[in-house]
Amino acid sequence: MKIALGSDHAGLSLKIIIMKHLEEKGIEIKDFGTYTSDSCDYPDYAYKVAKEVAEKNFDLGVLVCGTGIGISIAANKVKGIRAAVCSDTFSAHACREHNNANIIALGERIVGPGLALDIVDTFLNASFEGGRHEKRVNKIMEIESK
Ligand code: RB5
């Protein structure tokens, strides 16, 4: 499994914690920035990661900003991306199982590192259930092409 990661300055510390955690588990990762704590704009990093995931160069993406909101809104502008902001583990597996989310977004100012790692693990270990959910996800994709 290949995971693309990105953050703005407000999500940098949590992103580094998540990256170390995934590396320790032997998961292949790539960090698309930001790489310093200098103030920057979350849409830039949302786009880099979303593009890689939409082009299927990576299986899934992890984005972090202060709240997870701005970076997920930006990622969802890329065709084929379903980015879900999660602050709990139920949402983290439901967004994969029901919505076939391909990016998870977290807020460093919202969740502590312990919970964040549980959320990421839950997201990565879940899979899309298809069935009745497939029709609904297809309808999301139809909206994209209108
Ligand atoms: C940066 O201050 C902050 O606005 C950003 O990280 C994010 O929370 C936006 O949604």
XYZ file of N, CA and C and ligand atoms in Angstrom:
448
model
N 0.844 -1.202 0.000
C 0.000 0.000 0.000
C 0.879 1.252 0.000
N 0.566 2.170 -0.932
C 1.350 3.418 -1.028
C 0.474 4.584 -0.585
N 1.001 5.371 0.344
C 0.226 6.466 0.922
C 0.918 7.799 0.638
N 0.151 8.750 0.120
C 0.643 10.116 -0.102
C 0.193 10.989 1.067
N 1.130 11.781 1.581
C 0.795 12.655 2.712
C 1.087 14.109 2.388
N 0.320 14.987 3.006
C 0.561 16.414 2.856
C -0.051 17.163 4.017
N 0.462 18.369 4.223
C -0.077 19.209 5.301
C 0.293 20.655 5.026
N -0.338 21.556 5.742
C 0.173 22.926 5.810
C 1.007 23.033 7.086
N 1.432 24.256 7.417
C 2.269 24.462 8.613
C 1.528 24.047 9.896
N 0.202 24.237 9.912
C -0.581 23.929 11.119
C -0.785 22.438 11.328
N -0.483 21.660 10.288
C -0.627 20.211 10.399
C 0.695 19.472 10.345
N 1.781 20.229 10.270
C 3.101 19.620 10.055
C 3.502 18.641 11.162
N 3.336 19.035 12.415
C 3.796 18.164 13.521
C 3.033 16.850 13.535
N 1.719 16.933 13.354
C 0.930 15.693 13.351
C 1.262 14.843 12.135
N 1.477 15.487 10.999
C 1.840 14.711 9.791
C 3.133 13.941 10.026
N 4.105 14.558 10.674
C 5.382 13.874 10.926
C 5.168 12.663 11.840
N 4.324 12.834 12.846
C 4.003 11.707 13.749
C 3.352 10.572 12.958
N 2.417 10.927 12.086
C 1.722 9.908 11.274
C 2.708 9.219 10.328
N 3.603 9.996 9.731
C 4.570 9.404 8.793
C 5.471 8.395 9.494
N 5.963 8.770 10.681
C 6.850 7.858 11.435
C 6.107 6.565 11.762
N 4.856 6.729 12.182
C 4.013 5.582 12.542
C 3.834 4.649 11.340
N 3.546 5.209 10.188
C 3.321 4.374 9.002
C 4.624 3.706 8.553
N 5.730 4.445 8.636
C 7.029 3.869 8.262
C 7.376 2.699 9.173
N 7.090 2.856 10.465
C 7.367 1.767 11.421
C 6.550 0.527 11.085
N 5.403 0.729 10.470
C 4.556 -0.406 10.086
C 4.953 -0.968 8.719
N 5.972 -0.380 8.111
C 6.460 -0.874 6.823
C 5.619 -0.417 5.642
N 4.815 0.619 5.842
C 3.964 1.139 4.764
C 4.760 2.152 3.944
N 4.657 2.036 2.627
C 5.380 2.955 1.734
C 4.666 4.304 1.715
N 5.424 5.371 1.992
C 4.817 6.698 2.057
C 5.632 7.697 1.235
N 4.957 8.786 0.855
C 5.685 9.924 0.275
C 5.052 11.201 0.812
N 5.914 12.097 1.259
C 5.474 13.378 1.822
C 5.550 14.458 0.746
N 4.414 15.055 0.419
C 4.355 16.091 -0.605
C 4.425 17.506 -0.019
N 4.903 17.620 1.219
C 5.057 18.932 1.845
C 3.815 19.316 2.636
N 3.895 20.383 3.314
C 4.974 21.316 3.481
C 6.072 20.683 4.351
N 7.286 21.212 4.260
C 8.395 20.601 4.985
C 8.922 21.468 6.118
N 8.411 22.675 6.243
C 8.874 23.566 7.322
C 7.655 24.162 8.031
N 7.918 24.816 9.147
C 6.808 25.414 9.904
C 6.470 26.828 9.409
N 7.088 27.241 8.306
C 6.743 28.555 7.728
C 5.289 28.539 7.272
N 4.622 29.673 7.477
C 3.219 29.763 7.088
C 3.059 29.513 5.588
N 2.054 28.722 5.235
C 1.826 28.385 3.828
C 0.327 28.195 3.602
N -0.045 27.844 2.388
C -1.459 27.752 2.024
C -1.865 26.293 1.806
N -2.823 25.825 2.612
C -3.214 24.407 2.560
C -3.696 23.927 1.184
N -4.322 24.780 0.323
C -4.770 24.234 -0.973
C -3.608 23.697 -1.827
N -2.415 24.301 -1.669
C -1.267 23.859 -2.473
C -0.933 22.392 -2.197
N -0.994 22.004 -0.941
C -0.611 20.638 -0.550
C -1.775 19.677 -0.748
N -2.989 20.180 -0.566
C -4.177 19.372 -0.855
C -4.139 18.946 -2.320
N -3.813 19.901 -3.198
C -3.811 19.614 -4.642
C -2.738 18.596 -5.015
N -1.534 18.770 -4.453
C -0.441 17.839 -4.778
C -0.841 16.397 -4.444
N -1.368 16.200 -3.237
C -1.729 14.847 -2.788
C -2.948 14.340 -3.559
N -3.949 15.194 -3.713
C -5.185 14.775 -4.392
C -4.904 14.341 -5.828
N -4.028 15.084 -6.512
C -3.682 14.765 -7.898
C -3.022 13.383 -7.969
N -2.104 13.116 -7.049
C -1.400 11.818 -7.036
C -2.373 10.668 -6.785
N -3.308 10.891 -5.869
C -4.275 9.825 -5.546
C -5.261 9.660 -6.708
N -5.725 10.765 -7.275
C -6.683 10.686 -8.399
C -6.045 9.989 -9.601
N -4.749 10.210 -9.791
C -4.037 9.572 -10.922
C -3.611 8.143 -10.592
N -3.962 7.692 -9.398
C -3.696 6.329 -8.930
C -2.199 6.016 -8.789
N -1.406 7.063 -8.570
C 0.010 6.836 -8.258
C 0.169 6.385 -6.812
N -0.847 6.658 -6.002
C -0.892 6.233 -4.598
C -2.270 5.644 -4.326
N -2.319 4.706 -3.368
C -3.608 4.061 -3.059
C -4.535 5.005 -2.311
N -3.962 5.691 -1.324
C -4.766 6.556 -0.463
C -3.927 7.764 -0.045
N -4.601 8.790 0.470
C -3.896 9.979 0.935
C -4.266 10.344 2.360
N -3.333 11.019 3.011
C -3.558 11.564 4.356
C -3.175 13.031 4.324
N -4.119 13.901 4.696
C -3.871 15.341 4.711
C -4.122 15.880 6.112
N -3.305 16.838 6.512
C -3.456 17.431 7.847
C -3.344 18.944 7.749
N -4.290 19.643 8.332
C -4.151 21.093 8.522
C -4.601 21.391 9.958
N -4.900 22.627 10.245
C -5.284 22.944 11.625
C -6.561 22.229 12.037
N -7.531 22.260 11.144
C -8.832 21.627 11.445
C -9.115 20.394 10.602
N -8.420 20.240 9.501
C -8.735 19.198 8.514
C -9.785 19.674 7.515
N -10.381 20.804 7.787
C -11.510 21.253 6.958
C -11.027 21.882 5.650
N -10.183 22.891 5.759
C -9.752 23.584 4.540
C -9.061 22.649 3.571
N -8.199 21.800 4.086
C -7.409 20.923 3.216
C -8.292 19.862 2.556
N -9.375 19.451 3.255
C -10.303 18.479 2.648
C -11.185 19.152 1.613
N -11.623 20.382 1.885
C -12.433 21.104 0.898
C -11.635 21.252 -0.394
N -10.380 21.635 -0.268
C -9.531 21.814 -1.455
C -9.324 20.486 -2.184
N -9.039 19.425 -1.454
C -8.796 18.113 -2.085
C -10.035 17.634 -2.834
N -11.204 17.929 -2.282
C -12.444 17.465 -2.914
C -12.765 18.188 -4.219
N -12.012 19.216 -4.544
C -12.199 19.896 -5.835
C -11.548 19.123 -6.983
N -10.710 18.148 -6.650
C -10.039 17.351 -7.683
C -10.940 16.173 -8.054
N -11.176 16.019 -9.339
C -12.061 14.960 -9.830
C -11.576 13.583 -9.372
N -12.479 12.805 -8.823
C -12.133 11.451 -8.390
C -11.740 11.375 -6.928
N -11.659 12.547 -6.277
C -11.266 12.552 -4.855
C -12.489 12.620 -3.952
N -12.468 11.747 -2.960
C -13.460 11.783 -1.889
C -12.672 11.869 -0.575
N -12.497 13.097 -0.124
C -11.716 13.337 1.102
C -12.667 13.528 2.273
N -12.413 12.811 3.353
C -13.282 12.869 4.530
C -12.496 13.378 5.736
N -13.023 14.396 6.385
C -12.411 14.864 7.643
C -12.909 13.937 8.749
N -11.995 13.393 9.512
C -12.391 12.473 10.582
C -11.728 12.859 11.898
N -12.546 12.863 12.939
C -12.043 13.112 14.294
C -12.401 11.954 15.215
N -12.906 10.867 14.619
C -13.284 9.681 15.420
C -13.088 8.445 14.551
N -12.966 7.291 15.204
C -12.668 6.067 14.455
C -13.888 5.528 13.710
N -15.100 5.803 14.210
C -16.284 5.326 13.482
C -16.326 5.953 12.091
N -16.154 7.272 12.047
C -16.146 7.966 10.749
C -15.010 7.444 9.874
N -13.884 7.116 10.501
C -12.707 6.684 9.733
C -12.958 5.370 8.997
N -13.717 4.436 9.599
C -13.997 3.219 8.814
C -15.242 3.386 7.954
N -16.216 4.164 8.434
C -17.443 4.349 7.645
C -17.166 5.092 6.336
N -16.240 6.025 6.364
C -15.982 6.791 5.125
C -15.320 5.921 4.066
N -14.613 4.874 4.476
C -14.082 3.911 3.503
C -15.187 2.944 3.079
N -15.883 2.378 4.056
C -16.871 1.323 3.784
C -18.050 1.838 2.965
N -18.531 3.017 3.288
C -19.754 3.530 2.644
C -19.467 4.529 1.520
N -18.470 5.373 1.722
C -18.241 6.478 0.772
C -17.047 6.242 -0.143
N -16.337 5.154 0.077
C -15.117 4.864 -0.688
C -14.174 6.078 -0.685
N -14.056 6.700 0.475
C -13.142 7.840 0.615
C -11.731 7.394 0.270
N -11.024 8.240 -0.464
C -9.643 7.885 -0.826
C -8.613 8.811 -0.166
N -9.099 9.806 0.561
C -8.211 10.650 1.361
C -8.864 10.873 2.717
N -8.057 10.785 3.762
C -8.533 11.161 5.093
C -7.857 12.470 5.473
N -8.621 13.355 6.081
C -8.074 14.637 6.535
C -8.255 14.741 8.047
N -7.220 15.257 8.685
C -7.248 15.403 10.136
C -6.870 16.820 10.528
N -7.335 17.240 11.692
C -6.998 18.544 12.218
C -6.060 18.423 13.411
N -4.861 18.965 13.245
C -3.886 18.887 14.351
C -4.379 19.629 15.584
N -5.218 20.660 15.352
C -5.733 21.426 16.485
C -6.989 20.779 17.085
N -7.418 19.659 16.499
C -8.676 19.023 16.909
C -8.413 17.711 17.641
N -7.562 16.859 17.053
C -7.330 15.539 17.651
C -5.895 15.426 18.155
N -5.740 14.742 19.265
C -4.405 14.475 19.812
C -3.730 13.389 18.994
N -2.414 13.245 19.171
C -1.680 12.288 18.336
C -2.101 10.831 18.521
N -2.447 10.440 19.727
C -2.842 9.042 19.961
C -4.103 8.697 19.185
N -5.106 9.546 19.317
C -6.359 9.325 18.590
C -6.126 9.427 17.088
N -5.314 10.366 16.684
C -5.049 10.543 15.243
C -4.471 9.260 14.633
N -3.556 8.614 15.337
C -2.962 7.379 14.797
C -3.994 6.262 14.721
N -4.871 6.174 15.720
C -5.957 5.176 15.671
C -6.872 5.448 14.480
N -7.160 6.723 14.258
C -8.038 7.113 13.144
C -7.404 6.721 11.807
N -6.121 7.016 11.661
C -5.434 6.685 10.402
C -5.377 5.172 10.204
N -5.028 4.429 11.249
C -4.975 2.955 11.142
C -6.337 2.398 10.750
N -7.378 2.925 11.374
C -8.741 2.448 11.090
C -9.094 2.704 9.634
N -8.759 3.890 9.151
C -9.028 4.256 7.746
C -8.299 3.301 6.798
N -7.013 3.072 7.063
C -6.209 2.261 6.144
C -6.629 0.790 6.159
N -7.156 0.331 7.283
C -7.531 -1.083 7.391
C -8.943 -1.370 6.891
N -9.724 -0.340 6.634
C -11.104 -0.543 6.179
C -11.138 -0.623 4.653
N -12.222 -1.206 4.126
C -12.369 -1.221 2.663
C -13.815 -0.971 2.244
N -13.949 -0.556 1.004
C -15.266 -0.199 0.466
C -16.155 -1.442 0.407
N -17.397 -1.284 0.871
C -18.317 -2.425 0.906
C -19.051 -2.626 -0.406
N -19.053 -1.629 -1.268
C -19.768 -1.769 -2.546
C -21.262 -1.913 -2.321
N -21.904 -2.761 -3.126
C -23.349 -3.000 -2.986
C -24.147 -1.724 -3.119
N -25.038 -1.483 -2.176
C -25.909 -0.301 -2.258
C -25.108 1.008 -2.209
N -23.922 0.931 -1.611
C -23.100 2.139 -1.505
C -22.483 2.525 -2.847
N -22.308 1.536 -3.692
C -21.674 1.790 -4.995
C -22.526 2.751 -5.830
N -23.830 2.504 -5.833
C -24.750 3.351 -6.613
C -24.643 4.807 -6.135
N -24.516 4.979 -4.837
C -24.467 6.336 -4.274
C -23.155 7.027 -4.607
N -22.075 6.281 -4.517
C -20.760 6.853 -4.871
C -20.730 7.180 -6.363
N -21.361 6.324 -7.167
C -21.443 6.621 -8.612
C -22.191 7.924 -8.846
N -23.208 8.179 -8.038
C -23.960 9.441 -8.172
C -23.091 10.643 -7.807
N -22.206 10.470 -6.854
C -21.261 11.551 -6.519
C -20.396 11.843 -7.746
N -19.941 10.763 -8.392
C -19.056 10.941 -9.559
C -19.818 11.558 -10.728
N -21.117 11.268 -10.822
C -21.933 11.897 -11.878
C -21.994 13.406 -11.660
N -22.107 13.820 -10.423
C -22.151 15.268 -10.108
C -20.860 15.926 -10.586
N -19.737 15.206 -10.402
C -18.442 15.765 -10.818
C -18.392 16.060 -12.312
N -19.096 15.249 -13.083
C -18.988 15.433 -14.535
C -20.079 16.350 -15.098
N -20.887 16.954 -14.255
C -21.934 17.881 -14.727
C -21.355 19.276 -14.942
C -4.115 27.767 9.253
O -4.077 28.776 10.207
C -5.506 27.138 9.247
O -6.448 28.049 8.780
C -5.539 25.884 8.393
O -4.561 24.999 8.825
C -6.825 25.098 8.403
O -7.280 24.880 9.696
C -7.863 25.560 7.486
O -8.922 24.936 7.336
